């Protein structure tokens, strides 16, 4: 469903040049929940932005469904939650969704119906007519998720969907991801909350300094007795960091 093939991206010039995505390949299958892991600065958001076509790669190719990223129109299939969702502060939640729906060619009645349903699912109905400028971080995050789902896309790409959420919000997002999977959607998301990743994901990829350290199911991640995904993750990142220093 999503193919990332030998992707590379550098930022900066001269001495400040930094390879942020380094020959990265990923293959996300239709209908799976795929977790994207890595420490801060590993290149997760950059990879996601490359996949959405917001940045241009230096090397490599990406496909979404049968479309080539950068050449074909493919974003209609995708619902995207950015790491830092941006909203116009003077619009209400409903107006925000209306604007977004109209921009993606949806009909008025359908937008209204779908907005109300999704605002309900994300426990935001009470704030539907409130200005987004007055929203808390978690409320903005929930609205970002609603926004990504509005056009009922086949593929969901979420950059840290649980960030800033209270336990109920996290629970709602987890439930939502399970429901989306049950309805046949493909979900690719990054997160630092490894217990959530463990609960939800069919497969994971771990990146470190732009390089892939592991891709596969959690069972194959060599989690030893007495370890969980988190302690194994810390171990593999430490090993990789030491290997780079030496
Ligand atoms: N536009 C940019 N210009 C220069 N450097 C950038 C830019 N965007 C990201 N970087 C650098 O690329 C590296 C990877 O950043 P990225 O945001 O992809 O990491 P991440 O894995 O998403 O981290 P986090 O878990 O903190 O969100 C970082 O060192 C960051 O400083
Ligand atoms: Mg990030």
PDB file of C-alpha atoms and ligand atoms in Angstrom:
ATOM      1  CA  UNK A   1       0.000   0.000   0.000  1.00  0.00           C
ATOM      2  CA  UNK A   2       2.893   2.300   0.846  1.00  0.00           C
ATOM      3  CA  UNK A   3       6.327   1.624  -0.570  1.00  0.00           C
ATOM      4  CA  UNK A   4       9.373   3.625   0.411  1.00  0.00           C
ATOM      5  CA  UNK A   5      12.385   2.649  -1.609  1.00  0.00           C
ATOM      6  CA  UNK A   6      15.956   3.723  -0.771  1.00  0.00           C
ATOM      7  CA  UNK A   7      14.811   7.133   0.419  1.00  0.00           C
ATOM      8  CA  UNK A   8      17.420   9.746   1.345  1.00  0.00           C
ATOM      9  CA  UNK A   9      17.174  13.340   2.463  1.00  0.00           C
ATOM     10  CA  UNK A  10      19.799  15.813   3.658  1.00  0.00           C
ATOM     11  CA  UNK A  11      19.340  19.185   5.300  1.00  0.00           C
ATOM     12  CA  UNK A  12      21.849  22.037   5.460  1.00  0.00           C
ATOM     13  CA  UNK A  13      24.946  22.913   3.483  1.00  0.00           C
ATOM     14  CA  UNK A  14      28.692  22.468   3.922  1.00  0.00           C
ATOM     15  CA  UNK A  15      29.738  21.539   7.451  1.00  0.00           C
ATOM     16  CA  UNK A  16      26.148  21.746   8.648  1.00  0.00           C
ATOM     17  CA  UNK A  17      25.034  19.124   6.183  1.00  0.00           C
ATOM     18  CA  UNK A  18      23.123  16.342   7.883  1.00  0.00           C
ATOM     19  CA  UNK A  19      21.669  13.190   6.423  1.00  0.00           C
ATOM     20  CA  UNK A  20      18.293  12.918   8.081  1.00  0.00           C
ATOM     21  CA  UNK A  21      16.882  10.034   6.062  1.00  0.00           C
ATOM     22  CA  UNK A  22      19.498   7.548   4.941  1.00  0.00           C
ATOM     23  CA  UNK A  23      18.672   4.940   2.329  1.00  0.00           C
ATOM     24  CA  UNK A  24      15.408   4.042   4.053  1.00  0.00           C
ATOM     25  CA  UNK A  25      13.117   1.367   2.653  1.00  0.00           C
ATOM     26  CA  UNK A  26       9.701   0.429   4.060  1.00  0.00           C
ATOM     27  CA  UNK A  27       6.814  -1.623   2.794  1.00  0.00           C
ATOM     28  CA  UNK A  28       3.418  -1.152   4.408  1.00  0.00           C
ATOM     29  CA  UNK A  29       0.808  -3.697   3.455  1.00  0.00           C
ATOM     30  CA  UNK A  30      -2.889  -3.001   2.825  1.00  0.00           C
ATOM     31  CA  UNK A  31      -4.975  -3.202   5.983  1.00  0.00           C
ATOM     32  CA  UNK A  32      -2.137  -3.257   8.455  1.00  0.00           C
ATOM     33  CA  UNK A  33      -1.357  -1.024  11.396  1.00  0.00           C
ATOM     34  CA  UNK A  34       2.293  -0.102  11.074  1.00  0.00           C
ATOM     35  CA  UNK A  35       4.207   1.647  13.860  1.00  0.00           C
ATOM     36  CA  UNK A  36       7.089   3.978  13.105  1.00  0.00           C
ATOM     37  CA  UNK A  37       9.531   4.225  16.010  1.00  0.00           C
ATOM     38  CA  UNK A  38      12.727   6.095  16.656  1.00  0.00           C
ATOM     39  CA  UNK A  39      14.256   8.523  19.132  1.00  0.00           C
ATOM     40  CA  UNK A  40      13.816  12.296  18.832  1.00  0.00           C
ATOM     41  CA  UNK A  41      15.434  13.520  15.640  1.00  0.00           C
ATOM     42  CA  UNK A  42      15.559  10.067  14.033  1.00  0.00           C
ATOM     43  CA  UNK A  43      13.875  11.320  10.859  1.00  0.00           C
ATOM     44  CA  UNK A  44      10.315  10.050  11.354  1.00  0.00           C
ATOM     45  CA  UNK A  45       8.498  13.315  10.666  1.00  0.00           C
ATOM     46  CA  UNK A  46      10.828  14.048   7.762  1.00  0.00           C
ATOM     47  CA  UNK A  47      10.034  10.651   6.227  1.00  0.00           C
ATOM     48  CA  UNK A  48       6.316  11.328   6.690  1.00  0.00           C
ATOM     49  CA  UNK A  49       6.632  14.782   5.103  1.00  0.00           C
ATOM     50  CA  UNK A  50       8.497  13.244   2.168  1.00  0.00           C
ATOM     51  CA  UNK A  51       5.711  10.698   1.825  1.00  0.00           C
ATOM     52  CA  UNK A  52       3.112  13.448   1.752  1.00  0.00           C
ATOM     53  CA  UNK A  53       5.119  15.353  -0.862  1.00  0.00           C
ATOM     54  CA  UNK A  54       5.761  18.371   1.404  1.00  0.00           C
ATOM     55  CA  UNK A  55       9.491  17.800   1.030  1.00  0.00           C
ATOM     56  CA  UNK A  56      11.426  16.523  -1.970  1.00  0.00           C
ATOM     57  CA  UNK A  57      13.780  13.571  -1.525  1.00  0.00           C
ATOM     58  CA  UNK A  58      17.413  13.696  -2.643  1.00  0.00           C
ATOM     59  CA  UNK A  59      17.176  10.088  -3.646  1.00  0.00           C
ATOM     60  CA  UNK A  60      14.757   7.189  -3.737  1.00  0.00           C
ATOM     61  CA  UNK A  61      11.155   6.680  -4.713  1.00  0.00           C
ATOM     62  CA  UNK A  62       7.849   6.274  -2.905  1.00  0.00           C
ATOM     63  CA  UNK A  63       4.530   4.817  -3.942  1.00  0.00           C
ATOM     64  CA  UNK A  64       1.134   5.146  -2.343  1.00  0.00           C
ATOM     65  CA  UNK A  65      -1.284   2.568  -3.717  1.00  0.00           C
ATOM     66  CA  UNK A  66      -0.378   2.487  -7.373  1.00  0.00           C
ATOM     67  CA  UNK A  67       0.688   6.128  -7.507  1.00  0.00           C
ATOM     68  CA  UNK A  68       4.167   7.548  -7.591  1.00  0.00           C
ATOM     69  CA  UNK A  69       4.763  10.216  -4.925  1.00  0.00           C
ATOM     70  CA  UNK A  70       5.825  13.470  -6.554  1.00  0.00           C
ATOM     71  CA  UNK A  71       4.367  12.640  -9.941  1.00  0.00           C
ATOM     72  CA  UNK A  72       0.796  11.459  -9.524  1.00  0.00           C
ATOM     73  CA  UNK A  73      -2.167  12.772  -7.571  1.00  0.00           C
ATOM     74  CA  UNK A  74      -2.374  10.452  -4.613  1.00  0.00           C
ATOM     75  CA  UNK A  75      -3.170  12.558  -1.570  1.00  0.00           C
ATOM     76  CA  UNK A  76      -6.935  11.987  -1.835  1.00  0.00           C
ATOM     77  CA  UNK A  77      -6.410   8.468  -0.517  1.00  0.00           C
ATOM     78  CA  UNK A  78      -4.573   9.752   2.544  1.00  0.00           C
ATOM     79  CA  UNK A  79      -5.724  11.228   5.828  1.00  0.00           C
ATOM     80  CA  UNK A  80      -2.808  13.001   7.477  1.00  0.00           C
ATOM     81  CA  UNK A  81      -2.319  14.158  11.025  1.00  0.00           C
ATOM     82  CA  UNK A  82       0.739  16.416  11.199  1.00  0.00           C
ATOM     83  CA  UNK A  83       3.069  16.478  14.194  1.00  0.00           C
ATOM     84  CA  UNK A  84       1.892  20.054  14.871  1.00  0.00           C
ATOM     85  CA  UNK A  85      -1.606  20.489  13.443  1.00  0.00           C
ATOM     86  CA  UNK A  86      -2.264  24.056  12.283  1.00  0.00           C
ATOM     87  CA  UNK A  87      -5.656  25.690  12.550  1.00  0.00           C
ATOM     88  CA  UNK A  88      -7.088  29.154  11.991  1.00  0.00           C
ATOM     89  CA  UNK A  89      -7.739  30.408  15.500  1.00  0.00           C
ATOM     90  CA  UNK A  90     -10.803  32.489  14.569  1.00  0.00           C
ATOM     91  CA  UNK A  91     -12.744  29.540  13.131  1.00  0.00           C
ATOM     92  CA  UNK A  92     -14.840  27.173  15.201  1.00  0.00           C
ATOM     93  CA  UNK A  93     -14.229  23.413  15.061  1.00  0.00           C
ATOM     94  CA  UNK A  94     -17.225  22.989  12.745  1.00  0.00           C
ATOM     95  CA  UNK A  95     -16.095  25.835  10.484  1.00  0.00           C
ATOM     96  CA  UNK A  96     -12.586  24.370  10.369  1.00  0.00           C
ATOM     97  CA  UNK A  97     -13.956  21.043   9.212  1.00  0.00           C
ATOM     98  CA  UNK A  98     -16.325  22.726   6.776  1.00  0.00           C
ATOM     99  CA  UNK A  99     -13.434  24.615   5.184  1.00  0.00           C
ATOM    100  CA  UNK A 100     -11.293  21.519   4.988  1.00  0.00           C
ATOM    101  CA  UNK A 101     -14.150  19.411   3.567  1.00  0.00           C
ATOM    102  CA  UNK A 102     -15.049  21.998   0.934  1.00  0.00           C
ATOM    103  CA  UNK A 103     -11.394  22.280  -0.097  1.00  0.00           C
ATOM    104  CA  UNK A 104     -11.317  18.554  -0.712  1.00  0.00           C
ATOM    105  CA  UNK A 105     -14.504  18.742  -2.763  1.00  0.00           C
ATOM    106  CA  UNK A 106     -17.011  17.322  -0.274  1.00  0.00           C
ATOM    107  CA  UNK A 107     -20.702  18.257  -0.222  1.00  0.00           C
ATOM    108  CA  UNK A 108     -22.113  20.509   2.525  1.00  0.00           C
ATOM    109  CA  UNK A 109     -24.562  18.007   3.978  1.00  0.00           C
ATOM    110  CA  UNK A 110     -22.046  15.202   4.041  1.00  0.00           C
ATOM    111  CA  UNK A 111     -19.462  17.424   5.757  1.00  0.00           C
ATOM    112  CA  UNK A 112     -21.982  18.341   8.442  1.00  0.00           C
ATOM    113  CA  UNK A 113     -23.025  14.747   9.042  1.00  0.00           C
ATOM    114  CA  UNK A 114     -19.508  13.378   9.074  1.00  0.00           C
ATOM    115  CA  UNK A 115     -18.149  16.241  11.230  1.00  0.00           C
ATOM    116  CA  UNK A 116     -20.823  15.692  13.876  1.00  0.00           C
ATOM    117  CA  UNK A 117     -20.210  11.960  13.919  1.00  0.00           C
ATOM    118  CA  UNK A 118     -16.425  12.279  14.194  1.00  0.00           C
ATOM    119  CA  UNK A 119     -16.548  15.123  16.736  1.00  0.00           C
ATOM    120  CA  UNK A 120     -18.731  12.809  18.803  1.00  0.00           C
ATOM    121  CA  UNK A 121     -16.309   9.901  18.440  1.00  0.00           C
ATOM    122  CA  UNK A 122     -13.398  12.054  19.588  1.00  0.00           C
ATOM    123  CA  UNK A 123     -15.444  13.516  22.458  1.00  0.00           C
ATOM    124  CA  UNK A 124     -15.407  17.032  21.031  1.00  0.00           C
ATOM    125  CA  UNK A 125     -19.139  17.617  20.455  1.00  0.00           C
ATOM    126  CA  UNK A 126     -19.248  20.103  23.324  1.00  0.00           C
ATOM    127  CA  UNK A 127     -16.644  22.250  21.550  1.00  0.00           C
ATOM    128  CA  UNK A 128     -18.081  22.025  18.021  1.00  0.00           C
ATOM    129  CA  UNK A 129     -19.086  25.699  17.944  1.00  0.00           C
ATOM    130  CA  UNK A 130     -16.147  27.039  19.924  1.00  0.00           C
ATOM    131  CA  UNK A 131     -13.261  28.920  18.337  1.00  0.00           C
ATOM    132  CA  UNK A 132     -10.187  26.747  17.870  1.00  0.00           C
ATOM    133  CA  UNK A 133      -8.031  29.583  19.267  1.00  0.00           C
ATOM    134  CA  UNK A 134      -9.387  28.697  22.697  1.00  0.00           C
ATOM    135  CA  UNK A 135      -8.722  24.965  22.378  1.00  0.00           C
ATOM    136  CA  UNK A 136      -6.259  23.160  24.630  1.00  0.00           C
ATOM    137  CA  UNK A 137      -3.370  21.183  23.074  1.00  0.00           C
ATOM    138  CA  UNK A 138      -5.248  17.907  23.430  1.00  0.00           C
ATOM    139  CA  UNK A 139      -8.425  19.374  21.936  1.00  0.00           C
ATOM    140  CA  UNK A 140      -6.436  20.591  18.906  1.00  0.00           C
ATOM    141  CA  UNK A 141      -4.921  17.141  18.590  1.00  0.00           C
ATOM    142  CA  UNK A 142      -8.372  15.534  18.612  1.00  0.00           C
ATOM    143  CA  UNK A 143      -9.597  18.038  16.027  1.00  0.00           C
ATOM    144  CA  UNK A 144      -6.559  17.195  13.910  1.00  0.00           C
ATOM    145  CA  UNK A 145      -7.570  13.539  13.991  1.00  0.00           C
ATOM    146  CA  UNK A 146     -11.168  14.391  13.053  1.00  0.00           C
ATOM    147  CA  UNK A 147      -9.845  16.522  10.210  1.00  0.00           C
ATOM    148  CA  UNK A 148      -7.690  13.694   8.874  1.00  0.00           C
ATOM    149  CA  UNK A 149     -10.665  11.325   8.800  1.00  0.00           C
ATOM    150  CA  UNK A 150     -13.226  13.686   7.288  1.00  0.00           C
ATOM    151  CA  UNK A 151     -12.998  12.451   3.697  1.00  0.00           C
ATOM    152  CA  UNK A 152     -12.967   8.808   4.821  1.00  0.00           C
ATOM    153  CA  UNK A 153      -9.534   8.033   3.330  1.00  0.00           C
ATOM    154  CA  UNK A 154      -8.188   4.534   2.765  1.00  0.00           C
ATOM    155  CA  UNK A 155      -4.803   5.298   4.294  1.00  0.00           C
ATOM    156  CA  UNK A 156      -4.146   7.123   7.532  1.00  0.00           C
ATOM    157  CA  UNK A 157      -0.760   8.637   8.263  1.00  0.00           C
ATOM    158  CA  UNK A 158      -0.561   9.952  11.802  1.00  0.00           C
ATOM    159  CA  UNK A 159       2.523  11.694  13.171  1.00  0.00           C
ATOM    160  CA  UNK A 160       2.306  11.068  16.932  1.00  0.00           C
ATOM    161  CA  UNK A 161      -1.477  10.800  17.258  1.00  0.00           C
ATOM    162  CA  UNK A 162      -1.360  10.303  21.042  1.00  0.00           C
ATOM    163  CA  UNK A 163       0.821  13.322  21.740  1.00  0.00           C
ATOM    164  CA  UNK A 164      -0.685  15.704  24.290  1.00  0.00           C
ATOM    165  CA  UNK A 165      -3.703  13.536  24.985  1.00  0.00           C
ATOM    166  CA  UNK A 166      -5.106  12.618  28.392  1.00  0.00           C
ATOM    167  CA  UNK A 167      -5.727   8.912  29.151  1.00  0.00           C
ATOM    168  CA  UNK A 168      -9.284   9.109  27.797  1.00  0.00           C
ATOM    169  CA  UNK A 169      -8.074  10.770  24.601  1.00  0.00           C
ATOM    170  CA  UNK A 170      -5.403   8.114  24.151  1.00  0.00           C
ATOM    171  CA  UNK A 171      -7.980   5.419  24.703  1.00  0.00           C
ATOM    172  CA  UNK A 172     -10.290   6.997  22.111  1.00  0.00           C
ATOM    173  CA  UNK A 173      -7.497   7.147  19.540  1.00  0.00           C
ATOM    174  CA  UNK A 174      -6.541   3.534  20.211  1.00  0.00           C
ATOM    175  CA  UNK A 175     -10.156   2.465  19.832  1.00  0.00           C
ATOM    176  CA  UNK A 176     -10.379   4.476  16.647  1.00  0.00           C
ATOM    177  CA  UNK A 177      -7.262   2.857  15.180  1.00  0.00           C
ATOM    178  CA  UNK A 178      -8.697  -0.595  15.935  1.00  0.00           C
ATOM    179  CA  UNK A 179     -11.988   0.391  14.288  1.00  0.00           C
ATOM    180  CA  UNK A 180     -10.210   1.809  11.257  1.00  0.00           C
ATOM    181  CA  UNK A 181      -8.234  -1.409  10.874  1.00  0.00           C
ATOM    182  CA  UNK A 182     -11.432  -3.471  11.175  1.00  0.00           C
ATOM    183  CA  UNK A 183     -12.957  -1.447   8.362  1.00  0.00           C
ATOM    184  CA  UNK A 184      -9.972  -2.292   6.156  1.00  0.00           C
ATOM    185  CA  UNK A 185      -7.964   0.921   6.377  1.00  0.00           C
ATOM    186  CA  UNK A 186      -4.180   1.028   6.357  1.00  0.00           C
ATOM    187  CA  UNK A 187      -2.637   2.957   9.232  1.00  0.00           C
ATOM    188  CA  UNK A 188       0.938   4.183   9.429  1.00  0.00           C
ATOM    189  CA  UNK A 189       1.781   6.117  12.565  1.00  0.00           C
ATOM    190  CA  UNK A 190       4.721   7.307  14.598  1.00  0.00           C
ATOM    191  CA  UNK A 191       4.660   7.272  18.376  1.00  0.00           C
ATOM    192  CA  UNK A 192       6.888   7.345  21.426  1.00  0.00           C
ATOM    193  CA  UNK A 193       4.314   5.504  23.509  1.00  0.00           C
ATOM    194  CA  UNK A 194       5.611   2.008  23.025  1.00  0.00           C
ATOM    195  CA  UNK A 195       2.879   0.294  25.032  1.00  0.00           C
ATOM    196  CA  UNK A 196       0.379   1.687  22.510  1.00  0.00           C
ATOM    197  CA  UNK A 197       2.552   0.505  19.632  1.00  0.00           C
ATOM    198  CA  UNK A 198       2.744  -2.946  21.221  1.00  0.00           C
ATOM    199  CA  UNK A 199      -1.027  -3.080  21.597  1.00  0.00           C
ATOM    200  CA  UNK A 200      -1.962  -1.837  18.159  1.00  0.00           C
ATOM    201  CA  UNK A 201       0.635  -2.655  15.556  1.00  0.00           C
ATOM    202  CA  UNK A 202       0.923  -5.594  13.204  1.00  0.00           C
ATOM    203  CA  UNK A 203       4.438  -4.526  12.301  1.00  0.00           C
ATOM    204  CA  UNK A 204       6.942  -1.880  13.258  1.00  0.00           C
ATOM    205  CA  UNK A 205       9.952  -0.097  11.854  1.00  0.00           C
ATOM    206  CA  UNK A 206      12.661   1.361  14.066  1.00  0.00           C
ATOM    207  CA  UNK A 207      14.820   4.176  12.730  1.00  0.00           C
ATOM    208  CA  UNK A 208      17.896   5.793  14.203  1.00  0.00           C
ATOM    209  CA  UNK A 209      19.688   8.758  12.608  1.00  0.00           C
ATOM    210  CA  UNK A 210      17.700   8.198   9.452  1.00  0.00           C
ATOM    211  CA  UNK A 211      18.667   4.552   9.111  1.00  0.00           C
ATOM    212  CA  UNK A 212      16.447   1.554   9.458  1.00  0.00           C
ATOM    213  CA  UNK A 213      17.421  -0.646  12.382  1.00  0.00           C
ATOM    214  CA  UNK A 214      14.506  -3.039  12.238  1.00  0.00           C
ATOM    215  CA  UNK A 215      11.359  -3.685  10.222  1.00  0.00           C
ATOM    216  CA  UNK A 216       9.011  -6.559  10.879  1.00  0.00           C
ATOM    217  CA  UNK A 217       6.585  -7.875  13.431  1.00  0.00           C
ATOM    218  CA  UNK A 218       7.031  -7.302  17.122  1.00  0.00           C
ATOM    219  CA  UNK A 219       7.631 -11.027  17.607  1.00  0.00           C
ATOM    220  CA  UNK A 220      10.793 -10.804  15.512  1.00  0.00           C
ATOM    221  CA  UNK A 221      12.208  -7.840  17.453  1.00  0.00           C
ATOM    222  CA  UNK A 222      14.167 -10.150  19.766  1.00  0.00           C
ATOM    223  CA  UNK A 223      12.406  -9.079  22.925  1.00  0.00           C
ATOM    224  CA  UNK A 224      14.064 -11.216  25.594  1.00  0.00           C
ATOM    225  CA  UNK A 225      12.509 -12.653  28.696  1.00  0.00           C
ATOM    226  CA  UNK A 226      11.835  -9.915  31.241  1.00  0.00           C
ATOM    227  CA  UNK A 227      11.961  -7.255  28.522  1.00  0.00           C
ATOM    228  CA  UNK A 228       9.130  -5.376  26.868  1.00  0.00           C
ATOM    229  CA  UNK A 229       9.066  -3.394  23.645  1.00  0.00           C
ATOM    230  CA  UNK A 230      10.291  -0.297  25.459  1.00  0.00           C
ATOM    231  CA  UNK A 231      13.336  -1.868  27.112  1.00  0.00           C
ATOM    232  CA  UNK A 232      14.246  -3.681  23.897  1.00  0.00           C
ATOM    233  CA  UNK A 233      13.859  -0.405  21.991  1.00  0.00           C
ATOM    234  CA  UNK A 234      16.185   1.412  24.433  1.00  0.00           C
ATOM    235  CA  UNK A 235      18.703  -1.418  24.117  1.00  0.00           C
ATOM    236  CA  UNK A 236      18.790  -1.378  20.318  1.00  0.00           C
ATOM    237  CA  UNK A 237      19.052   2.433  20.200  1.00  0.00           C
ATOM    238  CA  UNK A 238      21.936   2.394  22.720  1.00  0.00           C
ATOM    239  CA  UNK A 239      23.730  -0.273  20.691  1.00  0.00           C
ATOM    240  CA  UNK A 240      23.274   1.728  17.499  1.00  0.00           C
ATOM    241  CA  UNK A 241      24.454   4.962  19.161  1.00  0.00           C
ATOM    242  CA  UNK A 242      27.577   3.254  20.554  1.00  0.00           C
ATOM    243  CA  UNK A 243      28.292   1.737  17.155  1.00  0.00           C
ATOM    244  CA  UNK A 244      28.205   5.200  15.554  1.00  0.00           C
ATOM    245  CA  UNK A 245      30.502   6.739  18.205  1.00  0.00           C
ATOM    246  CA  UNK A 246      33.155   3.988  17.843  1.00  0.00           C
TER     247      UNK A 246
HETATM  248  N1  LIG B   1      13.431  21.794   7.738  1.00  0.00           N
HETATM  249  C1  LIG B   1      14.517  21.351   8.363  1.00  0.00           C
HETATM  250  N2  LIG B   1      15.703  21.965   8.209  1.00  0.00           N
HETATM  251  C2  LIG B   1      16.815  21.512   8.808  1.00  0.00           C
HETATM  252  N3  LIG B   1      16.858  20.411   9.599  1.00  0.00           N
HETATM  253  C3  LIG B   1      15.713  19.782   9.798  1.00  0.00           C
HETATM  254  C4  LIG B   1      14.474  20.201   9.194  1.00  0.00           C
HETATM  255  N4  LIG B   1      13.498  19.344   9.572  1.00  0.00           N
HETATM  256  C5  LIG B   1      14.080  18.442  10.370  1.00  0.00           C
HETATM  257  N5  LIG B   1      15.399  18.696  10.506  1.00  0.00           N
HETATM  258  C6  LIG B   1      16.369  17.886  11.287  1.00  0.00           C
HETATM  259  O1  LIG B   1      16.231  16.547  10.867  1.00  0.00           O
HETATM  260  C7  LIG B   1      16.365  15.659  11.957  1.00  0.00           C
HETATM  261  C8  LIG B   1      15.161  14.743  11.995  1.00  0.00           C
HETATM  262  O2  LIG B   1      14.006  15.490  12.330  1.00  0.00           O
HETATM  263  P1  LIG B   1      12.554  14.822  12.375  1.00  0.00           P
HETATM  264  O3  LIG B   1      11.606  15.920  12.732  1.00  0.00           O
HETATM  265  O4  LIG B   1      12.303  14.089  11.131  1.00  0.00           O
HETATM  266  O5  LIG B   1      12.722  13.793  13.591  1.00  0.00           O
HETATM  267  P2  LIG B   1      11.636  12.891  14.315  1.00  0.00           P
HETATM  268  O6  LIG B   1      12.116  11.482  14.223  1.00  0.00           O
HETATM  269  O7  LIG B   1      10.295  13.194  13.817  1.00  0.00           O
HETATM  270  O8  LIG B   1      11.812  13.371  15.840  1.00  0.00           O
HETATM  271  P3  LIG B   1      10.706  13.582  17.003  1.00  0.00           P
HETATM  272  O9  LIG B   1      10.525  12.240  17.630  1.00  0.00           O
HETATM  273  O10 LIG B   1      11.407  14.522  17.953  1.00  0.00           O
HETATM  274  O11 LIG B   1       9.473  14.147  16.411  1.00  0.00           O
HETATM  275  C9  LIG B   1      16.572  16.525  13.197  1.00  0.00           C
HETATM  276  O12 LIG B   1      17.932  16.572  13.476  1.00  0.00           O
HETATM  277  C10 LIG B   1      16.050  17.880  12.771  1.00  0.00           C
HETATM  278  O13 LIG B   1      16.729  18.902  13.441  1.00  0.00           O
HETATM  279 MG1  LIG B   2       8.620  13.976  14.671  1.00  0.00          MG
END
